[in-house]
Amino acid sequence: MNYVTLVEETRAGLVENVHIGMVCGVNDRLETSYQVGNQDHYTYYRSAAKPIQAIPVFLANVITKYGLTREEAALFTASHRGETYHIDALESMLKKLPVNEDELFCPHAYPLNVKPREEMLRKNMVKRRLYHNCAGKHMGFITICREFGYPIEGYWEVDHPLQQQILKILSTLSEVPISEITIGKDGCGVPVFAIPLRNMAITYLKLACPDLIEDSVLQKAVIEMTSVMNEHPFMIASKQFICSLLLQDENIVAKGGAQGVYCFGLKNERLGFALKVLNGSEDVWPNIVASILEQIGYKNKETITRLRDLKPSIIKNDAGVEVGRVDERFNLG
């Protein structure tokens, strides 16, 4: 079977929404330990690729050279939501890095979070490239181009040397030959990569367990990058978002992407997971990840509780009255 029902939402006992998809978990022998649906389903990383796309920054020692704080460095891996602390850090980075805002290829945008977006609209503030959720990633791209002597023009094209470097890193971490990686274009205009779901899980396994990376230089960069993510989880998304919630647990490396893809690795358990919700929903990520952790007997119950609080199983209406349920319907195979 290619996919299965992951989550059902019911109202007064009637099924209202069904979220189908697939889940894969791999162990440190790169074997499939858990499988729901087709583990070979080709899936675009979308923003779950950001930690991989940020690795060249950590390979080049940019943080030390330009005097970045580790909090600022976390934004290279982030899908920031436009909160004040995000914008302040990005403004600080612009002053330190050899980057001009107009050079960013990501579009002009307003913040993703409602409160800062509405505040800017009330003040008649204009959209900026810096407010785009991928701004940190693009600042990293331009900085690396200047460090390595790559041209700035076209840094977003797949044949650009930077994108080819990222492609090679992705191939190494995922164990998928470059010739078998499908390449599209992401929302911010840069290349986006698709590989089998199982290999996405392998990628996050290696991010969580960098001793599995043979290249010692790459291994060191991954350790530095994931440490920054865990130290400053709210820079990766913001409060009340699953990425920041999971990264508060120092045992977890996690990042989601658009259209229902989510990846995470568990350090102590030496497991990597990737999942895809085929209707593109992100709303049920907390339910699915909480169920995965419960089914494998994850020891940090506080992390599971935070996930359950983020997306309760009970659906309430606007008056706070219970009207339905959200239930996971999958069993890890």
Tab-separated table of C-alpha atoms in Angstrom:
chain	number	residue	atom	x	y	z
A	1	MET	CA	0.000	0.000	0.000
A	2	ASN	CA	1.379	3.422	-0.953
A	3	TYR	CA	-0.246	5.342	1.869
A	4	VAL	CA	-2.469	4.887	4.893
A	5	THR	CA	-4.726	6.981	7.090
A	6	LEU	CA	-2.530	8.770	9.616
A	7	VAL	CA	-5.115	10.962	11.354
A	8	GLU	CA	-8.911	11.242	11.409
A	9	GLU	CA	-10.847	14.268	12.593
A	10	THR	CA	-14.433	13.621	13.650
A	11	ARG	CA	-17.299	15.898	14.665
A	12	ALA	CA	-20.264	14.381	16.499
A	13	GLY	CA	-18.971	10.967	15.479
A	14	LEU	CA	-18.884	11.802	11.771
A	15	VAL	CA	-15.560	11.749	9.967
A	16	GLU	CA	-14.903	15.303	8.805
A	17	ASN	CA	-11.249	15.162	7.705
A	18	VAL	CA	-8.883	12.330	6.853
A	19	HIS	CA	-5.126	12.873	6.604
A	20	ILE	CA	-3.371	10.155	4.636
A	21	GLY	CA	0.344	9.709	4.138
A	22	MET	CA	3.400	7.699	5.076
A	23	VAL	CA	6.012	7.457	7.817
A	24	CYS	CA	9.469	5.900	7.847
A	25	GLY	CA	11.928	5.395	10.694
A	26	VAL	CA	15.499	4.124	10.279
A	27	ASN	CA	18.114	2.911	12.761
A	28	ASP	CA	21.856	3.545	12.890
A	29	ARG	CA	22.506	0.548	10.644
A	30	LEU	CA	20.481	2.446	8.022
A	31	GLU	CA	17.796	-0.214	8.223
A	32	THR	CA	14.084	0.515	8.193
A	33	SER	CA	12.823	0.003	11.739
A	34	TYR	CA	9.372	1.506	11.280
A	35	GLN	CA	7.251	1.818	8.168
A	36	VAL	CA	3.762	3.130	7.488
A	37	GLY	CA	2.934	3.249	3.802
A	38	ASN	CA	5.485	3.493	1.019
A	39	GLN	CA	8.967	4.311	2.323
A	40	ASP	CA	10.196	4.832	-1.245
A	41	HIS	CA	7.735	7.620	-1.995
A	42	TYR	CA	9.679	10.498	-3.550
A	43	THR	CA	9.172	13.565	-1.372
A	44	TYR	CA	10.392	17.152	-1.609
A	45	TYR	CA	12.184	18.333	1.505
A	46	ARG	CA	10.875	21.880	1.143
A	47	SER	CA	12.087	23.770	4.243
A	48	ALA	CA	13.118	20.535	5.953
A	49	ALA	CA	16.194	20.962	3.739
A	50	LYS	CA	17.265	24.186	5.478
A	51	PRO	CA	19.674	22.526	7.923
A	52	ILE	CA	21.364	20.785	4.985
A	53	GLN	CA	21.413	24.004	2.953
A	54	ALA	CA	23.038	25.792	5.913
A	55	ILE	CA	25.950	23.370	6.247
A	56	PRO	CA	28.294	25.346	3.927
A	57	VAL	CA	28.015	28.284	6.363
A	58	PHE	CA	29.235	26.087	9.200
A	59	LEU	CA	31.955	24.578	7.019
A	60	ALA	CA	33.345	28.063	6.334
A	61	ASN	CA	33.570	29.266	9.938
A	62	VAL	CA	31.470	32.299	9.035
A	63	ILE	CA	30.119	32.681	12.579
A	64	THR	CA	33.521	33.421	14.102
A	65	LYS	CA	34.853	35.483	11.206
A	66	TYR	CA	31.943	37.923	11.230
A	67	GLY	CA	31.279	37.912	14.958
A	68	LEU	CA	27.802	36.405	14.805
A	69	THR	CA	26.103	35.260	17.964
A	70	ARG	CA	24.966	31.662	18.052
A	71	GLU	CA	21.402	32.951	18.260
A	72	GLU	CA	21.916	34.799	14.980
A	73	ALA	CA	23.568	31.757	13.414
A	74	ALA	CA	20.458	29.674	14.119
A	75	LEU	CA	18.606	31.779	11.529
A	76	PHE	CA	20.649	30.178	8.736
A	77	THR	CA	18.623	26.995	9.391
A	78	ALA	CA	15.310	28.673	10.193
A	79	SER	CA	11.858	29.363	8.838
A	80	HIS	CA	11.539	32.491	10.927
A	81	ARG	CA	8.054	33.820	11.696
A	82	GLY	CA	8.828	37.529	11.770
A	83	GLU	CA	8.699	38.105	15.511
A	84	THR	CA	10.589	41.125	16.856
A	85	TYR	CA	13.485	38.979	18.060
A	86	HIS	CA	13.778	37.438	14.589
A	87	ILE	CA	13.854	40.790	12.817
A	88	ASP	CA	16.270	42.314	15.325
A	89	ALA	CA	18.686	39.433	14.818
A	90	LEU	CA	18.383	39.598	11.029
A	91	GLU	CA	19.026	43.370	11.081
A	92	SER	CA	22.108	42.713	13.214
A	93	MET	CA	23.311	40.087	10.751
A	94	LEU	CA	22.954	42.528	7.855
A	95	LYS	CA	25.357	44.859	9.638
A	96	LYS	CA	27.915	42.104	10.203
A	97	LEU	CA	27.789	40.014	7.025
A	98	PRO	CA	28.927	41.010	3.529
A	99	VAL	CA	25.302	41.021	2.371
A	100	ASN	CA	22.922	43.701	1.103
A	101	GLU	CA	19.218	43.097	1.556
A	102	ASP	CA	18.532	43.868	-2.115
A	103	GLU	CA	20.778	40.948	-3.071
A	104	LEU	CA	18.473	38.423	-1.421
A	105	PHE	CA	16.573	36.473	-4.059
A	106	CYS	CA	13.697	35.616	-1.717
A	107	PRO	CA	10.605	37.774	-2.413
A	108	HIS	CA	9.424	40.771	-0.439
A	109	ALA	CA	6.990	39.578	2.224
A	110	TYR	CA	5.276	40.274	5.512
A	111	PRO	CA	5.959	38.064	8.563
A	112	LEU	CA	4.244	34.686	8.758
A	113	ASN	CA	2.979	35.194	12.303
A	114	VAL	CA	-0.292	37.098	12.564
A	115	LYS	CA	0.612	39.540	15.341
A	116	PRO	CA	3.777	41.037	13.791
A	117	ARG	CA	2.154	41.044	10.341
A	118	GLU	CA	-0.909	42.947	11.571
A	119	GLU	CA	1.273	45.368	13.515
A	120	MET	CA	3.268	46.189	10.384
A	121	LEU	CA	0.090	46.657	8.370
A	122	ARG	CA	-1.315	49.056	11.004
A	123	LYS	CA	1.891	51.078	10.761
A	124	ASN	CA	1.729	51.035	6.930
A	125	MET	CA	5.119	49.336	6.795
A	126	VAL	CA	6.097	47.882	3.438
A	127	LYS	CA	7.058	44.307	2.684
A	128	ARG	CA	10.755	43.477	2.876
A	129	ARG	CA	12.917	40.599	1.727
A	130	LEU	CA	14.150	40.405	5.315
A	131	TYR	CA	10.642	39.505	6.483
A	132	HIS	CA	10.488	36.447	4.214
A	133	ASN	CA	10.764	33.256	6.248
A	134	CYS	CA	13.761	32.133	4.162
A	135	ALA	CA	15.763	35.350	4.616
A	136	GLY	CA	18.315	33.758	6.955
A	137	LYS	CA	18.977	30.959	4.499
A	138	HIS	CA	19.533	33.440	1.657
A	139	MET	CA	21.864	35.557	3.779
A	140	GLY	CA	23.896	32.420	4.335
A	141	PHE	CA	23.931	31.671	0.626
A	142	ILE	CA	25.289	35.094	-0.313
A	143	THR	CA	27.864	35.055	2.468
A	144	ILE	CA	29.169	31.676	1.318
A	145	CYS	CA	29.359	32.877	-2.272
A	146	ARG	CA	31.630	35.714	-1.172
A	147	GLU	CA	33.700	33.404	1.051
A	148	PHE	CA	34.266	30.817	-1.677
A	149	GLY	CA	34.555	33.269	-4.567
A	150	TYR	CA	31.323	32.137	-6.208
A	151	PRO	CA	29.327	34.670	-8.254
A	152	ILE	CA	26.379	36.257	-6.447
A	153	GLU	CA	24.322	36.448	-9.603
A	154	GLY	CA	22.323	33.279	-10.101
A	155	TYR	CA	23.118	31.774	-6.697
A	156	TRP	CA	19.562	30.454	-6.790
A	157	GLU	CA	20.089	28.429	-9.981
A	158	VAL	CA	20.687	24.688	-9.760
A	159	ASP	CA	23.874	24.834	-11.833
A	160	HIS	CA	25.443	27.494	-9.589
A	161	PRO	CA	28.523	26.176	-7.713
A	162	LEU	CA	26.871	26.780	-4.321
A	163	GLN	CA	23.787	24.761	-5.224
A	164	GLN	CA	25.999	22.015	-6.614
A	165	GLN	CA	27.923	21.955	-3.325
A	166	ILE	CA	24.648	21.642	-1.400
A	167	LEU	CA	23.524	18.886	-3.753
A	168	LYS	CA	26.715	16.910	-3.048
A	169	ILE	CA	26.267	17.336	0.719
A	170	LEU	CA	22.666	16.160	0.437
A	171	SER	CA	23.724	13.141	-1.589
A	172	THR	CA	26.332	12.233	1.040
A	173	LEU	CA	23.945	12.557	3.980
A	174	SER	CA	20.996	10.840	2.301
A	175	GLU	CA	22.951	8.100	0.525
A	176	VAL	CA	21.114	8.891	-2.709
A	177	PRO	CA	23.246	9.323	-5.841
A	178	ILE	CA	22.979	12.790	-7.370
A	179	SER	CA	21.602	11.239	-10.560
A	180	GLU	CA	18.620	9.899	-8.580
A	181	ILE	CA	17.719	13.182	-6.821
A	182	THR	CA	14.739	15.002	-8.319
A	183	ILE	CA	15.175	18.770	-8.423
A	184	GLY	CA	12.397	21.356	-8.471
A	185	LYS	CA	12.071	25.002	-7.442
A	186	ASP	CA	11.061	25.997	-3.923
A	187	GLY	CA	8.753	28.804	-2.853
A	188	CYS	CA	11.647	31.223	-2.318
A	189	GLY	CA	13.108	30.450	-5.740
A	190	VAL	CA	16.056	28.170	-4.932
A	191	PRO	CA	16.364	24.480	-5.865
A	192	VAL	CA	14.342	22.019	-3.816
A	193	PHE	CA	15.227	18.342	-3.714
A	194	ALA	CA	13.102	15.191	-3.648
A	195	ILE	CA	14.337	11.757	-2.583
A	196	PRO	CA	12.693	8.626	-1.149
A	197	LEU	CA	11.143	9.182	2.274
A	198	ARG	CA	13.416	6.504	3.754
A	199	ASN	CA	16.492	8.465	2.689
A	200	MET	CA	15.087	11.641	4.182
A	201	ALA	CA	14.922	9.733	7.469
A	202	ILE	CA	18.559	8.681	6.976
A	203	THR	CA	19.527	12.332	6.524
A	204	TYR	CA	18.027	13.307	9.874
A	205	LEU	CA	19.491	10.217	11.514
A	206	LYS	CA	22.940	11.522	10.514
A	207	LEU	CA	22.136	15.022	11.736
A	208	ALA	CA	21.228	13.529	15.115
A	209	CYS	CA	24.099	10.994	15.090
A	210	PRO	CA	26.960	12.721	13.248
A	211	ASP	CA	29.365	9.909	14.127
A	212	LEU	CA	27.731	8.146	11.156
A	213	ILE	CA	29.213	10.791	8.827
A	214	GLU	CA	32.574	9.575	7.532
A	215	ASP	CA	33.887	12.987	6.455
A	216	SER	CA	35.304	14.473	9.673
A	217	VAL	CA	35.051	18.081	8.431
A	218	LEU	CA	31.398	17.616	7.473
A	219	GLN	CA	30.785	15.851	10.788
A	220	LYS	CA	32.191	18.795	12.747
A	221	ALA	CA	30.026	21.269	10.814
A	222	VAL	CA	26.899	19.220	11.501
A	223	ILE	CA	27.680	19.046	15.223
A	224	GLU	CA	28.109	22.823	15.366
A	225	MET	CA	24.927	23.475	13.384
A	226	THR	CA	22.642	21.161	15.343
A	227	SER	CA	24.026	22.509	18.625
A	228	VAL	CA	23.007	26.011	17.570
A	229	MET	CA	19.516	24.780	16.654
A	230	ASN	CA	19.022	23.161	20.071
A	231	GLU	CA	20.447	26.139	21.940
A	232	HIS	CA	18.113	28.623	20.248
A	233	PRO	CA	14.948	26.728	19.267
A	234	PHE	CA	12.703	29.798	19.071
A	235	MET	CA	14.841	31.230	16.280
A	236	ILE	CA	13.997	28.220	14.084
A	237	ALA	CA	10.246	28.984	14.098
A	238	SER	CA	8.679	30.615	17.189
A	239	LYS	CA	6.638	29.810	20.266
A	240	GLN	CA	3.691	27.476	19.675
A	241	PHE	CA	5.276	25.924	16.586
A	242	ILE	CA	6.366	22.301	16.491
A	243	CYS	CA	9.967	22.837	15.322
A	244	SER	CA	10.799	25.122	18.239
A	245	LEU	CA	8.919	22.872	20.640
A	246	LEU	CA	10.842	19.750	19.596
A	247	LEU	CA	14.212	21.502	19.516
A	248	GLN	CA	13.772	22.448	23.175
A	249	ASP	CA	14.500	18.767	23.738
A	250	GLU	CA	18.283	18.551	23.322
A	251	ASN	CA	17.893	14.930	22.222
A	252	ILE	CA	16.003	15.939	19.058
A	253	VAL	CA	17.004	17.530	15.758
A	254	ALA	CA	13.898	18.515	13.789
A	255	LYS	CA	12.660	20.644	10.918
A	256	GLY	CA	9.475	20.728	8.885
A	257	GLY	CA	8.718	21.883	5.378
A	258	ALA	CA	5.755	23.054	3.365
A	259	GLN	CA	3.110	20.649	2.099
A	260	GLY	CA	3.111	18.269	5.041
A	261	VAL	CA	6.715	16.992	5.196
A	262	TYR	CA	8.372	16.622	8.597
A	263	CYS	CA	11.719	15.141	9.638
A	264	PHE	CA	13.401	14.534	12.972
A	265	GLY	CA	16.252	12.553	14.476
A	266	LEU	CA	16.653	11.142	17.990
A	267	LYS	CA	20.213	11.198	19.339
A	268	ASN	CA	20.091	8.687	22.179
A	269	GLU	CA	17.735	6.280	20.405
A	270	ARG	CA	19.797	6.638	17.206
A	271	LEU	CA	16.718	6.833	15.019
A	272	GLY	CA	15.726	9.067	12.123
A	273	PHE	CA	12.135	9.699	11.028
A	274	ALA	CA	10.487	11.306	8.019
A	275	LEU	CA	6.786	11.675	7.338
A	276	LYS	CA	4.609	13.091	4.601
A	277	VAL	CA	0.971	14.134	4.938
A	278	LEU	CA	-0.312	13.871	1.397
A	279	ASN	CA	-2.934	16.604	1.625
A	280	GLY	CA	-0.163	18.993	2.632
A	281	SER	CA	-1.528	19.657	6.119
A	282	GLU	CA	0.840	20.879	8.822
A	283	ASP	CA	-1.889	21.041	11.479
A	284	VAL	CA	-1.603	17.356	12.356
A	285	TRP	CA	2.188	17.196	12.630
A	286	PRO	CA	2.062	17.386	16.446
A	287	ASN	CA	-0.438	14.518	16.600
A	288	ILE	CA	1.613	12.315	14.299
A	289	VAL	CA	4.965	13.036	15.947
A	290	ALA	CA	3.478	12.577	19.431
A	291	SER	CA	2.057	9.219	18.373
A	292	ILE	CA	5.409	8.135	16.906
A	293	LEU	CA	7.189	9.020	20.144
A	294	GLU	CA	4.552	7.245	22.226
A	295	GLN	CA	4.697	4.123	20.074
A	296	ILE	CA	8.492	3.825	20.365
A	297	GLY	CA	8.352	4.412	24.125
A	298	TYR	CA	10.168	7.736	24.102
A	299	LYS	CA	11.404	8.510	27.596
A	300	ASN	CA	11.037	12.295	27.667
A	301	LYS	CA	7.323	12.527	28.427
A	302	GLU	CA	7.554	16.312	28.745
A	303	THR	CA	8.208	16.580	25.014
A	304	ILE	CA	5.171	14.440	24.244
A	305	THR	CA	3.047	16.509	26.626
A	306	ARG	CA	4.124	19.709	24.850
A	307	LEU	CA	3.083	18.180	21.531
A	308	ARG	CA	-0.297	17.096	22.923
A	309	ASP	CA	-0.859	20.565	24.392
A	310	LEU	CA	-0.001	22.134	21.033
A	311	LYS	CA	-2.640	20.062	19.203
A	312	PRO	CA	-5.092	18.439	21.662
A	313	SER	CA	-7.098	15.370	20.733
A	314	ILE	CA	-10.280	17.181	21.740
A	315	ILE	CA	-11.732	19.657	19.217
A	316	LYS	CA	-13.540	22.604	20.790
A	317	ASN	CA	-15.648	25.231	19.081
A	318	ASP	CA	-15.272	28.991	19.466
A	319	ALA	CA	-17.218	28.881	22.731
A	320	GLY	CA	-14.905	26.250	24.196
A	321	VAL	CA	-17.438	23.446	23.889
A	322	GLU	CA	-16.175	19.976	22.942
A	323	VAL	CA	-17.444	19.139	19.455
A	324	GLY	CA	-15.109	16.477	18.083
A	325	ARG	CA	-11.841	14.568	18.190
A	326	VAL	CA	-8.499	14.205	16.439
A	327	ASP	CA	-7.261	10.604	16.492
A	328	GLU	CA	-4.166	8.919	15.070
A	329	ARG	CA	-5.021	5.822	13.061
A	330	PHE	CA	-1.615	4.369	12.224
A	331	ASN	CA	0.584	1.738	13.824
A	332	LEU	CA	4.323	1.790	13.265
A	333	GLY	CA	5.230	-1.391	11.437
